[in-house]
Tab-separated table of C-alpha atoms and ligand atoms in Angstrom:
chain	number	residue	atom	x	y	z
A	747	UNK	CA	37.662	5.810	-30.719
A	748	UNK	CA	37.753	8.584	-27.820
A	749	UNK	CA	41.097	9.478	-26.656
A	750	UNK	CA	42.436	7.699	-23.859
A	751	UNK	CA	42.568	10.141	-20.324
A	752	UNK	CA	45.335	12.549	-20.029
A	753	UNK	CA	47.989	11.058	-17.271
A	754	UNK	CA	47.451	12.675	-13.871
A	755	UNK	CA	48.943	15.653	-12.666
A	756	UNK	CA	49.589	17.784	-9.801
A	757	UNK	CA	50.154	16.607	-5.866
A	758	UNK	CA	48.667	13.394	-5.860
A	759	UNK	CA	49.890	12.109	-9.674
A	760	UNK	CA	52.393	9.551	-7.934
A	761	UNK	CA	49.615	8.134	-5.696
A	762	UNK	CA	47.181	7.991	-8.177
A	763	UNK	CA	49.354	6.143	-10.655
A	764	UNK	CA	50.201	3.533	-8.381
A	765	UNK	CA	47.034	3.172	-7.237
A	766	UNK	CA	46.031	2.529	-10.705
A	767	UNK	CA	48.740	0.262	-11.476
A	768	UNK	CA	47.829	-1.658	-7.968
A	769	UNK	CA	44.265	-2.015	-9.610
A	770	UNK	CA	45.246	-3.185	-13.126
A	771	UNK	CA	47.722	-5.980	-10.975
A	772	UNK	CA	44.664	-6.859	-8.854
A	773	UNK	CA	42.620	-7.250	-11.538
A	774	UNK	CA	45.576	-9.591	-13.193
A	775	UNK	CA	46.214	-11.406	-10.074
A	776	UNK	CA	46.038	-15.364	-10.542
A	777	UNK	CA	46.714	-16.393	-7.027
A	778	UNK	CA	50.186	-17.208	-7.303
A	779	UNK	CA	52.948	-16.800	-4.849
A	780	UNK	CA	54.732	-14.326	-6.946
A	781	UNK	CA	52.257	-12.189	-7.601
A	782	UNK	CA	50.713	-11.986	-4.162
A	783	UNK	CA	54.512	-10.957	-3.110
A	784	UNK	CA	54.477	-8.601	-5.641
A	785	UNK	CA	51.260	-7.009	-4.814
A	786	UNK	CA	51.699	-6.897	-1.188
A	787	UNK	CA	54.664	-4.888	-1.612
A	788	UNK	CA	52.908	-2.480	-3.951
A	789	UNK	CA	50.186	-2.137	-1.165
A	790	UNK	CA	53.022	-1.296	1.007
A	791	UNK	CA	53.736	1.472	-1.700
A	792	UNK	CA	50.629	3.266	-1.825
A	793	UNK	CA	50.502	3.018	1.671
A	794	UNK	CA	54.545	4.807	2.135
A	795	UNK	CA	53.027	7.675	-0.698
A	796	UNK	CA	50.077	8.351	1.391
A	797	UNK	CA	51.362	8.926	5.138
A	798	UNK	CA	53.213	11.764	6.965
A	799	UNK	CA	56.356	10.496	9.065
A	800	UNK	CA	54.643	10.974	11.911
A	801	UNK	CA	51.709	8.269	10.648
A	802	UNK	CA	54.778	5.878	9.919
A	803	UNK	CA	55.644	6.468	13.006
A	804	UNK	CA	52.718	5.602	14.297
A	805	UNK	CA	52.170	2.789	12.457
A	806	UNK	CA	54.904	1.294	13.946
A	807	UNK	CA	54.107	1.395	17.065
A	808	UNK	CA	50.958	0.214	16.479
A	809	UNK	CA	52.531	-2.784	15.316
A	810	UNK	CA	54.382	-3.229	18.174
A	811	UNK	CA	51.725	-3.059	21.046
A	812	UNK	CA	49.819	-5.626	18.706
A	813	UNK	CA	52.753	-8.078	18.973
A	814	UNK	CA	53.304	-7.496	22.370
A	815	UNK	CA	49.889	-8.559	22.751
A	816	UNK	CA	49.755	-11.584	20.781
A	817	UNK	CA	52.980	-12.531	23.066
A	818	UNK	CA	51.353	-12.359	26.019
A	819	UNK	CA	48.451	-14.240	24.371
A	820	UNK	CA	50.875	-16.999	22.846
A	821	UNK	CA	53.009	-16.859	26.268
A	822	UNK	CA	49.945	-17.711	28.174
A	823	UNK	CA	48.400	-19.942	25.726
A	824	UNK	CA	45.102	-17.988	25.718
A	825	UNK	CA	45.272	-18.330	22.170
A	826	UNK	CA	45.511	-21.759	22.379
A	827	UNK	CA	42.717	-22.362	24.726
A	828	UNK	CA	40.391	-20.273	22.690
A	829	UNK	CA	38.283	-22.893	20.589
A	830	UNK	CA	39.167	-23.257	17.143
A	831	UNK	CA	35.441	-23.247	16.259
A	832	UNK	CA	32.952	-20.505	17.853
A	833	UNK	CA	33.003	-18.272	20.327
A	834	UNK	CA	34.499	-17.370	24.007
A	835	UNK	CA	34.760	-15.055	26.056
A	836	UNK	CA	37.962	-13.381	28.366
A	837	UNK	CA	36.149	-14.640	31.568
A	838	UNK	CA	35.871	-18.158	30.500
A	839	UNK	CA	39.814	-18.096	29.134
A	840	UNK	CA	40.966	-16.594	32.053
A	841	UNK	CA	39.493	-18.787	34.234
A	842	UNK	CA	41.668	-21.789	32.109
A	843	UNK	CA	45.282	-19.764	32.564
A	844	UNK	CA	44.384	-18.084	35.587
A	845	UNK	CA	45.227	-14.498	34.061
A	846	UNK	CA	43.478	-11.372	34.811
A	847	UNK	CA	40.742	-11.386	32.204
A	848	UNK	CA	40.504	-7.503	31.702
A	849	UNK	CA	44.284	-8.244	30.667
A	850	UNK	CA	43.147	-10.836	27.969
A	851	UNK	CA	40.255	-8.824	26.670
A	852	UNK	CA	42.712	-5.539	26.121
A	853	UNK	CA	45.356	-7.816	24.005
A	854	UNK	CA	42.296	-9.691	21.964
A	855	UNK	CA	40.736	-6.066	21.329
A	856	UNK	CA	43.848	-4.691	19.620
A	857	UNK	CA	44.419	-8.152	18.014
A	858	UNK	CA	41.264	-7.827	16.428
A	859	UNK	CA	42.103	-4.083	15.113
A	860	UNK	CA	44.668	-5.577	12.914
A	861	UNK	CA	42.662	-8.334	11.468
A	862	UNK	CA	43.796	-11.210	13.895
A	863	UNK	CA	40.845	-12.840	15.509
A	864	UNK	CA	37.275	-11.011	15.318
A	865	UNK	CA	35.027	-9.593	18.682
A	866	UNK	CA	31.623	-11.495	17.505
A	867	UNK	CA	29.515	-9.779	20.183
A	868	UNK	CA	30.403	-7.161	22.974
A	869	UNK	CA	33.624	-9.119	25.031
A	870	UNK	CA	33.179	-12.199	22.715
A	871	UNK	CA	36.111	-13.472	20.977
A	872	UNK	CA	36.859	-16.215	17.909
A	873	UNK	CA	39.568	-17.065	16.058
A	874	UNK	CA	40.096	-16.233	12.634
A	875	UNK	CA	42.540	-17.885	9.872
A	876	UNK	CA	44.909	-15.107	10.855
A	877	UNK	CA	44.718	-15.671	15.140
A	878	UNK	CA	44.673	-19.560	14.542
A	879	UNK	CA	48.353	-19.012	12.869
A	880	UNK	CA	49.336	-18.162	16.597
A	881	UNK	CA	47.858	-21.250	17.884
A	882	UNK	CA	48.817	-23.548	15.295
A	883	UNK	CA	52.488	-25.438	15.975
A	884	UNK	CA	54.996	-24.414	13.030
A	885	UNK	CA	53.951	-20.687	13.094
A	886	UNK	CA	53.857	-19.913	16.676
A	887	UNK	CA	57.626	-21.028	17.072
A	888	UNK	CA	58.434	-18.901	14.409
A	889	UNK	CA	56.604	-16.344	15.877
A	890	UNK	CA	57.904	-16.949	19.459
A	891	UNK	CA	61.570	-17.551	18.222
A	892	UNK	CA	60.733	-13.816	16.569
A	893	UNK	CA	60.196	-12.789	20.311
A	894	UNK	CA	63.623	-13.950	21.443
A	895	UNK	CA	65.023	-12.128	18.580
A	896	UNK	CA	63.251	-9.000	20.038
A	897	UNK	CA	64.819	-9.393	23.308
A	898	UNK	CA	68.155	-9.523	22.062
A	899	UNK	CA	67.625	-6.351	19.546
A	900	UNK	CA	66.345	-4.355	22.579
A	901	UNK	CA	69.438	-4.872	24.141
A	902	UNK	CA	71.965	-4.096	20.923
A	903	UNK	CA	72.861	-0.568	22.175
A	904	UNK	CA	74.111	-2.142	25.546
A	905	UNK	CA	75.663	-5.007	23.869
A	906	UNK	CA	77.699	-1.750	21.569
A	907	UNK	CA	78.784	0.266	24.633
A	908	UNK	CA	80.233	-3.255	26.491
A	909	UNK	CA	81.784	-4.541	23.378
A	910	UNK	CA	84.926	-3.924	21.241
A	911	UNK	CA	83.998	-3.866	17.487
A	912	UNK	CA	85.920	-6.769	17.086
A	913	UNK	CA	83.719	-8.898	19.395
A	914	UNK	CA	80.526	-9.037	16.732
A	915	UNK	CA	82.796	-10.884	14.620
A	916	UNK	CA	83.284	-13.642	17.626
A	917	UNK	CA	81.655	-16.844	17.475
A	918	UNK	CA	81.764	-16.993	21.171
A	919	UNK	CA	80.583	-13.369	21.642
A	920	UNK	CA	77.356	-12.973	19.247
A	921	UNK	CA	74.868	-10.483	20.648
A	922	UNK	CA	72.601	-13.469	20.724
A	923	UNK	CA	74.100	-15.378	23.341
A	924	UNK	CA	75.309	-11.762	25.239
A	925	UNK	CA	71.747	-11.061	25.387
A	926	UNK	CA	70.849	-14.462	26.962
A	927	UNK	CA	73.631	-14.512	29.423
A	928	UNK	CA	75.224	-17.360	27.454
A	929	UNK	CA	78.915	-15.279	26.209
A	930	UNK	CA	81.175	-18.210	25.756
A	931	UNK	CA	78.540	-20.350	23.894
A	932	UNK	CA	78.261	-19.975	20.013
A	933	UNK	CA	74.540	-19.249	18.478
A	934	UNK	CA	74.398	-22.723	17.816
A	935	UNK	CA	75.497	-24.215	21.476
A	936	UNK	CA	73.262	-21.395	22.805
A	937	UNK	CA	69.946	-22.612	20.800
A	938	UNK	CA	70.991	-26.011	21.771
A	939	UNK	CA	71.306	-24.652	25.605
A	940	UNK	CA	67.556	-24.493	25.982
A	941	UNK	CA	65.078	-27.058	24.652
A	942	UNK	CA	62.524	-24.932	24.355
A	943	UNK	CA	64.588	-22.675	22.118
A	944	UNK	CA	66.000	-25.777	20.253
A	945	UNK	CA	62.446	-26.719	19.448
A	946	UNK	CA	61.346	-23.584	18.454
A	947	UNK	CA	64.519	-23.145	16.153
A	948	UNK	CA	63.937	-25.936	14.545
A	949	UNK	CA	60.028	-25.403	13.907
A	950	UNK	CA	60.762	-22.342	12.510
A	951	UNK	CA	63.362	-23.679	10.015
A	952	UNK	CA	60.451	-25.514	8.621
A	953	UNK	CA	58.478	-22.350	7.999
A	954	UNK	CA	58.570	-19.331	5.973
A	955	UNK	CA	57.973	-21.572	2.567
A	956	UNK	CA	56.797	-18.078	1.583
A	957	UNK	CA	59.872	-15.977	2.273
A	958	UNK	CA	62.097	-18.346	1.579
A	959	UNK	CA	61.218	-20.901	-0.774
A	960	UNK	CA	63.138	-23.935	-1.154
A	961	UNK	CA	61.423	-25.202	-4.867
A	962	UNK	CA	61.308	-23.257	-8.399
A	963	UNK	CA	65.227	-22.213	-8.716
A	964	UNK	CA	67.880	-25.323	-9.136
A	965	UNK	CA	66.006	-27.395	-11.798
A	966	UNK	CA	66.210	-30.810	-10.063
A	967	UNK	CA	64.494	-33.085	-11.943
A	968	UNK	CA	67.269	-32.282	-15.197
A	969	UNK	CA	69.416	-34.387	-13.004
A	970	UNK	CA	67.919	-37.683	-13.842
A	971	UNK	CA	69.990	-38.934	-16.358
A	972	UNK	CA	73.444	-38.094	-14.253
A	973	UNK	CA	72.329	-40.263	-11.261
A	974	UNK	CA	70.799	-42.940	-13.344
A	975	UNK	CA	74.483	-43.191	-15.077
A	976	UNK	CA	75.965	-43.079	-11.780
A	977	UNK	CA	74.052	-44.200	-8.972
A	978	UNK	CA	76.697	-45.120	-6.258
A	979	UNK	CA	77.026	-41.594	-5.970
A	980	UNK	CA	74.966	-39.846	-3.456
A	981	UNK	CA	72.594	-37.731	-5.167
A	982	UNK	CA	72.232	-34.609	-2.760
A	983	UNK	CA	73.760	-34.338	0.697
A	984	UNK	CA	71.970	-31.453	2.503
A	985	UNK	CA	74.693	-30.427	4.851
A	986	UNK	CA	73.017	-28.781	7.693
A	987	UNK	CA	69.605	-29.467	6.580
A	988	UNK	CA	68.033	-29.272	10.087
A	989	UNK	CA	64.393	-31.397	9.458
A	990	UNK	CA	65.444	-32.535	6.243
A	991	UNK	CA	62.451	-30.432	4.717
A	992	UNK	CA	64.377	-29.643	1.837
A	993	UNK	CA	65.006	-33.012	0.968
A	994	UNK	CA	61.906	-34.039	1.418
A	995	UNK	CA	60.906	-31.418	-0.963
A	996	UNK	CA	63.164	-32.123	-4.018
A	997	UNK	CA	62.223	-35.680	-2.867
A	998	UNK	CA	58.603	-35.252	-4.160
A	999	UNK	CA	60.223	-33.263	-7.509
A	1000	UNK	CA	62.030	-36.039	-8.310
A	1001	UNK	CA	60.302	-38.992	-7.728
A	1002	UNK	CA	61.888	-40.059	-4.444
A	1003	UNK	CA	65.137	-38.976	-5.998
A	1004	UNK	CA	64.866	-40.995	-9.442
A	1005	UNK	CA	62.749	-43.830	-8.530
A	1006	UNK	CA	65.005	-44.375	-5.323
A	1007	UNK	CA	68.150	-44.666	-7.538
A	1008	UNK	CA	69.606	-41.185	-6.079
A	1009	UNK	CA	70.572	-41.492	-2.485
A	1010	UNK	CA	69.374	-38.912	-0.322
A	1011	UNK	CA	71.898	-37.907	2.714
A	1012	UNK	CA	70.591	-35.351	5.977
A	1013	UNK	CA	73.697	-34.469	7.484
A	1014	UNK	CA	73.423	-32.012	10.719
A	1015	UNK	CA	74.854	-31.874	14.382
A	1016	UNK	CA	73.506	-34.923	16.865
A	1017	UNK	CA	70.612	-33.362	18.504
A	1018	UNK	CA	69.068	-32.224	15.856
A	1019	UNK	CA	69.338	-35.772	13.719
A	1020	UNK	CA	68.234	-37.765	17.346
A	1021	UNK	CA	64.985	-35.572	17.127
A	1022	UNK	CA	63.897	-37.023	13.788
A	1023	UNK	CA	61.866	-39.918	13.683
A	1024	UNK	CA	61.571	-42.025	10.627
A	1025	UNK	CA	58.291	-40.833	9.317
A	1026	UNK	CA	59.833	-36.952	8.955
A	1027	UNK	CA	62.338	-38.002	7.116
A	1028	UNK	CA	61.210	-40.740	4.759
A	1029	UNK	CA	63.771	-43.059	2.606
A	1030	UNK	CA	66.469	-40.497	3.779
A	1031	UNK	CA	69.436	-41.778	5.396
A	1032	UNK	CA	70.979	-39.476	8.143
A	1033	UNK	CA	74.586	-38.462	9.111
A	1034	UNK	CA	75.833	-36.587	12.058
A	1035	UNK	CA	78.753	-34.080	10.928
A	1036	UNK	CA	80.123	-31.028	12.085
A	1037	UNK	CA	80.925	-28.273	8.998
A	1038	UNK	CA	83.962	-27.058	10.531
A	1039	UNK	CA	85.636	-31.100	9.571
A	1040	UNK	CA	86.416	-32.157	6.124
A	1041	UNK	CA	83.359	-33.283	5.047
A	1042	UNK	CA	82.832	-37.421	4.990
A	1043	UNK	CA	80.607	-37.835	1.728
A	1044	UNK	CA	82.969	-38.276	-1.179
A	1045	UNK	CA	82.216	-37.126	-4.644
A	1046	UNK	CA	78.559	-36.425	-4.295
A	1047	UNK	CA	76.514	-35.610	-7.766
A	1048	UNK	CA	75.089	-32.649	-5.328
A	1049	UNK	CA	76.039	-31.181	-1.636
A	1050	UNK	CA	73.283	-28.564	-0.899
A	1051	UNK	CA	74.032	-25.833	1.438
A	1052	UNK	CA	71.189	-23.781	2.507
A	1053	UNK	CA	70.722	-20.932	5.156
A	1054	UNK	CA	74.219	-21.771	6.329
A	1055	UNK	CA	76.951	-19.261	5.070
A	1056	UNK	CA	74.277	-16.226	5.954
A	1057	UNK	CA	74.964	-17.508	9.556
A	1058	UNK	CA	78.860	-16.788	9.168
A	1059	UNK	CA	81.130	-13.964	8.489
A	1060	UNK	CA	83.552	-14.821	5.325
A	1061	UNK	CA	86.011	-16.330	7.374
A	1062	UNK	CA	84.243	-19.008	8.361
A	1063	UNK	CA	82.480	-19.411	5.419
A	1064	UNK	CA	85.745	-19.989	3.755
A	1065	UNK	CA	86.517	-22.900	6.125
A	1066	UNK	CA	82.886	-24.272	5.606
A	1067	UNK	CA	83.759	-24.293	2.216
A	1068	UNK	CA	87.118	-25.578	1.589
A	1069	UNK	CA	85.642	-28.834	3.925
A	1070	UNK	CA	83.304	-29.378	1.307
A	1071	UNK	CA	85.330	-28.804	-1.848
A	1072	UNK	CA	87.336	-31.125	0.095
A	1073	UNK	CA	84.867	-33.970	-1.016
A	1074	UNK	CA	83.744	-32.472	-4.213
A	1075	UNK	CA	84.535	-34.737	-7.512
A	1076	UNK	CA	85.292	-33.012	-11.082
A	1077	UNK	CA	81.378	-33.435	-11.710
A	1078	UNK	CA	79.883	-32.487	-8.117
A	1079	UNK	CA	77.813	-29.714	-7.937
A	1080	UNK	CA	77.603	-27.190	-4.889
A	1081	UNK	CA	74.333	-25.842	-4.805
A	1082	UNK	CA	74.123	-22.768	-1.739
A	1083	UNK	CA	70.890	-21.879	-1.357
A	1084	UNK	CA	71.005	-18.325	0.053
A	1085	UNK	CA	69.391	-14.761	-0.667
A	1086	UNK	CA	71.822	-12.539	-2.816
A	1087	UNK	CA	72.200	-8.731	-1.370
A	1088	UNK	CA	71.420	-6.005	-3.816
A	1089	UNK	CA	74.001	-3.553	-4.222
A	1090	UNK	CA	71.916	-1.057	-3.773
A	1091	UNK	CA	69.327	-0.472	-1.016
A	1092	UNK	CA	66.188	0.494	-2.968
A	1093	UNK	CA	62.431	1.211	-1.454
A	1094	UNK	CA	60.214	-1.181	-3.040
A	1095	UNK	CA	62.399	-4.144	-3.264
A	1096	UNK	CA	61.656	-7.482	-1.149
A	1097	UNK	CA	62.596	-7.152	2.623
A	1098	UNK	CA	62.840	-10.438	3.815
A	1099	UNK	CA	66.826	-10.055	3.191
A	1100	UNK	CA	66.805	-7.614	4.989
A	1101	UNK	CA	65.175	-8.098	8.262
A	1102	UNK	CA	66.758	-11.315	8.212
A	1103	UNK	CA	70.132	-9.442	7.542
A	1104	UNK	CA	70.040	-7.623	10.606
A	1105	UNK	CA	68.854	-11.261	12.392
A	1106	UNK	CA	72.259	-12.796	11.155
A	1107	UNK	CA	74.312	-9.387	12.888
A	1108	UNK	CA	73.016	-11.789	16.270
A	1109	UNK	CA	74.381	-14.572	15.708
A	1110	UNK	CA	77.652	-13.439	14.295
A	1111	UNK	CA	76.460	-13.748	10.250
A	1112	UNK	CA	75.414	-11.402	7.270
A	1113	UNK	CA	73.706	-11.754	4.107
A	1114	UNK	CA	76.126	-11.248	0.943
A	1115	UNK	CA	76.413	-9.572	-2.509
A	1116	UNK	CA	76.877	-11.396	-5.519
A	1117	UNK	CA	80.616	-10.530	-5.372
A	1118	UNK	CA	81.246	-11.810	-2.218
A	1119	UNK	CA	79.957	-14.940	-2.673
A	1120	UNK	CA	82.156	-14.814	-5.746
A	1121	UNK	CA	85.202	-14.118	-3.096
A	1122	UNK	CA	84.760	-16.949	-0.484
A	1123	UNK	CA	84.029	-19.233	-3.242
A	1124	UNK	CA	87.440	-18.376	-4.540
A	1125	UNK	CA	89.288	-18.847	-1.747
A	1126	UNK	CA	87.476	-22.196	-1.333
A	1127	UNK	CA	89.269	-23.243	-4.476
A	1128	UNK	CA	85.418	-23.017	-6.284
A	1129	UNK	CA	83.705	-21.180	-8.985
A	1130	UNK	CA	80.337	-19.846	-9.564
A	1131	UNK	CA	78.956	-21.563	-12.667
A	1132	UNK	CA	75.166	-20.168	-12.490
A	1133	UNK	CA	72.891	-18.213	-10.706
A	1134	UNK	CA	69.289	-19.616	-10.422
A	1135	UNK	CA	66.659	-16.903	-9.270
A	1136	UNK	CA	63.466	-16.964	-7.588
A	1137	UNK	CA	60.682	-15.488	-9.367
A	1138	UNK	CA	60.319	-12.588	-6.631
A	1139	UNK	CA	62.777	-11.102	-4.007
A	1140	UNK	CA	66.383	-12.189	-3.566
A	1141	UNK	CA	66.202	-15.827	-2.593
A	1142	UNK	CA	68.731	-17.788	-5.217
A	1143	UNK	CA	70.161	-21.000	-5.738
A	1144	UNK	CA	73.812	-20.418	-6.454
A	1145	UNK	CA	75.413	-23.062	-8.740
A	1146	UNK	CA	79.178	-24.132	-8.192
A	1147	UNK	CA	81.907	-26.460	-8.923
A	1148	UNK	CA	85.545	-26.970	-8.122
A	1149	UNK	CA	87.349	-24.282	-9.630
A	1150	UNK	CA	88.251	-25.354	-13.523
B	226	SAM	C1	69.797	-21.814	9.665
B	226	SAM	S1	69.664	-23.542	9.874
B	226	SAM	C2	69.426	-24.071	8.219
B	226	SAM	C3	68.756	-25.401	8.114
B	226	SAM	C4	68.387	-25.855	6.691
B	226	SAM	N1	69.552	-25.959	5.848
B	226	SAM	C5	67.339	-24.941	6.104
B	226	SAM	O1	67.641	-24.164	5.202
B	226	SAM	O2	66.195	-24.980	6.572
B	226	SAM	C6	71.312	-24.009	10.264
B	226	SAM	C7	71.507	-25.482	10.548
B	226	SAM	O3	72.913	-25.690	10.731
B	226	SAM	C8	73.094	-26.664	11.738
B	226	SAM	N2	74.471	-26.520	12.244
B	226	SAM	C9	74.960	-25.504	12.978
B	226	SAM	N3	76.262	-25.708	13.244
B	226	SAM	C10	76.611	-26.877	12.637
B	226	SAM	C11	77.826	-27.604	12.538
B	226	SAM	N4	78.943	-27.161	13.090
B	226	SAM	N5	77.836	-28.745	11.817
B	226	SAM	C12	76.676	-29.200	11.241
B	226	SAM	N6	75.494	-28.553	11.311
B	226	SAM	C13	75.461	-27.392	11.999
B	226	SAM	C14	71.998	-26.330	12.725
B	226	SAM	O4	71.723	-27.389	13.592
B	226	SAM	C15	70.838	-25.983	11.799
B	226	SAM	O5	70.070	-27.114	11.503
């Protein structure tokens, strides 16, 4: 059998091996979620081993005429008007938004550098799967909500020099709101302030199944036989849970929550629950609370708290927290669903914690280690009982109980 090929060597050995590797995973790849993550971020790799600092550089700024393009095209809904099937041209959009079309045609031409819609003949344009993203409801709120987020992180030097440090850690004084001209309003009154923003917001919430994955940790369905034996306990109350998507979700893992034995409870503030209707939130009953009382739901088999304590510095956590271990029987479960900070910052690891991270510095909130969850959940009088990871990235269901 002939030798296998000596390993690489010299300037390039590093690129070359993970190109390699990059190839062997591409050949592997079975079209799962986990794997795509994975291989995107080793594209990202060979990619960071390849360019200078001044082609990062550019790079980025690439990227960021091409979304400032695509906001002026979702802004003016010239996306929107282009026809989901075939071809158009500026002239004919402009003449529906009444924008200067040379304007239109300079945004669509760098659009189509990066992929997102295609030029099918000289100052033709069509959408693509990736334009039609920017059209489409759910994704363009997240995108546009991504905008506002811009605005305010242009202005966080400003918001530093007119500050005290202490003022990042006030509800009523998040850069968020400072950057809107809303100080005095929390995040939350501030989203709620605008109903374009509130709609956006909660779009958005409903997106990102990618990133942030609400399935494949906590292994619902093991829960059958506890709310069978016990059924006039709620089965899950999603406090906070914004669309009820989540419950929707571990709705259709569990049958409709045993066969519709397990009682299903959306609890969040009053506009969001009034702009539900029925068919989002099927067999679910809904609850209008605010976190920051002693929560009303007594002795639940399961109170789920997603995306919620990455909104809040520990403090409030703590409170947030000690109004649900308020309600919590010897058997309930707390299950936070949350990403878990590394403890060490390493290239190559998943960065949706933290983009999103630097997000939560707006609106007065952080992402956490391991041990600091450990800490607030201690001074909530609870206890960490398991940790339930996603397959890729940080995203984790954290298992709890009152403290034994
Ligand atoms: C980041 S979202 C998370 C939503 C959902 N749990 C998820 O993971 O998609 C935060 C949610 O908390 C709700 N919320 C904010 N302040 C609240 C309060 N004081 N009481 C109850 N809900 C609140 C918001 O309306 C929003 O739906």
């Amino acid at each position: 059998m002939a030798a296998p090929p000596p390993p690489p060597s010299g300037p390039n050995q590093e690129l070359i091996k993970a190109a390699k590797e990059f190839a062997a995973a591409a050949e592997r790849f079975d079209g799962s979620q986990n794997e795509q993550m994975r291989l995107l971020k080793e594209a990202d790799t060979l990619r960071y081993l390849l360019e200078s600092p001044f082609d990062r550089m550019m790079k980025q700024w690439e990227g960021t005429t091409v979304i400032s393009a695509l906001h002026l095209l979702v802004e003016t809904g010239a996306l929107e008007k282009m026809p989901k099937e075939g071809s158009v041209t500026p002239k004919e959009i402009a003449a529906l938004i009444n924008i200067e079309e040379s304007a239109i045609a300079r945004a669509l031409r760098l659009c189509v550098m990066e992929g997102i819609a295609v030029e099918t003949a000289p100052s033709t344009f069509a959408h693509n799967t990736k334009s039609l993203a920017y059209a489409s409801p759910g994704s363009r709120e997240f995108f546009r909500i991504c905008m506002e987020q811009l605005k305010a992180f242009l202005k966080l030097p400003d918001y530093f020099k007119s500050h005290t440090r202490e003022d990042l850690f006030n509800l009523k004084k998040s850069p968020f709101a400072w950057a809107f001209d809303l100080e005095g309003l929390t995040y939350y009154e501030a989203i709620s302030h605008n109903p374009d923003r509130f709609n956006m917001f909660n779009m958005t919430m409903t997106q990102l199944e990618n990133q942030v994955p609400i399935l494949g940790m906590f292994p619902w369905p093991t829960l059958k036989a506890e709310v069978e034996a016990e059924p006039e306990r709620a089965f899950i109350v999603d406090i906070a849970g914004n669309r009820g998507h989540c419950l929707v979700a571990i709705g259709k893992e569990t049958e409709n929550g045993f066969g519709g034995k397990g009682k299903l409870i959306l609890q969040d503030r009053p506009d969001v629950i009034a702009s539900l209707t029925p068919e989002d939130i099927p067999n679910i009953e809904t609850m209008v609370i605010d976190f920051f009382e002693p929560q009303p739901v007594k002795n639940a088999h399961v109170y789920f708290l997603r995306r919620i304590l990455h909104d809040f510095y520990e403090p409030v956590c703590i409170t947030i927290l000690r109004n649900i271990a308020s309600a919590m029987g010897p058997t309930s479960r707390l299950i936070i669903a949350d990403m878990i900070l590394p403890d060490k910052t390493e290239l190559g690891g998943d960065m949706t914690i933290y983009w999103m991270d630097f997000s939560m510095m707006m609106l007065n909130g952080k992402e956490k280690t391991k041990g600091e969850f450990e800490e607030i959940l201690g001074e909530a009088g609870l206890e960490l009982v398991k940790i339930w990871p996603f397959g890729f990235g940080a995203q984790a269901n954290i298992e709890c109980r009152l403290k034994r």
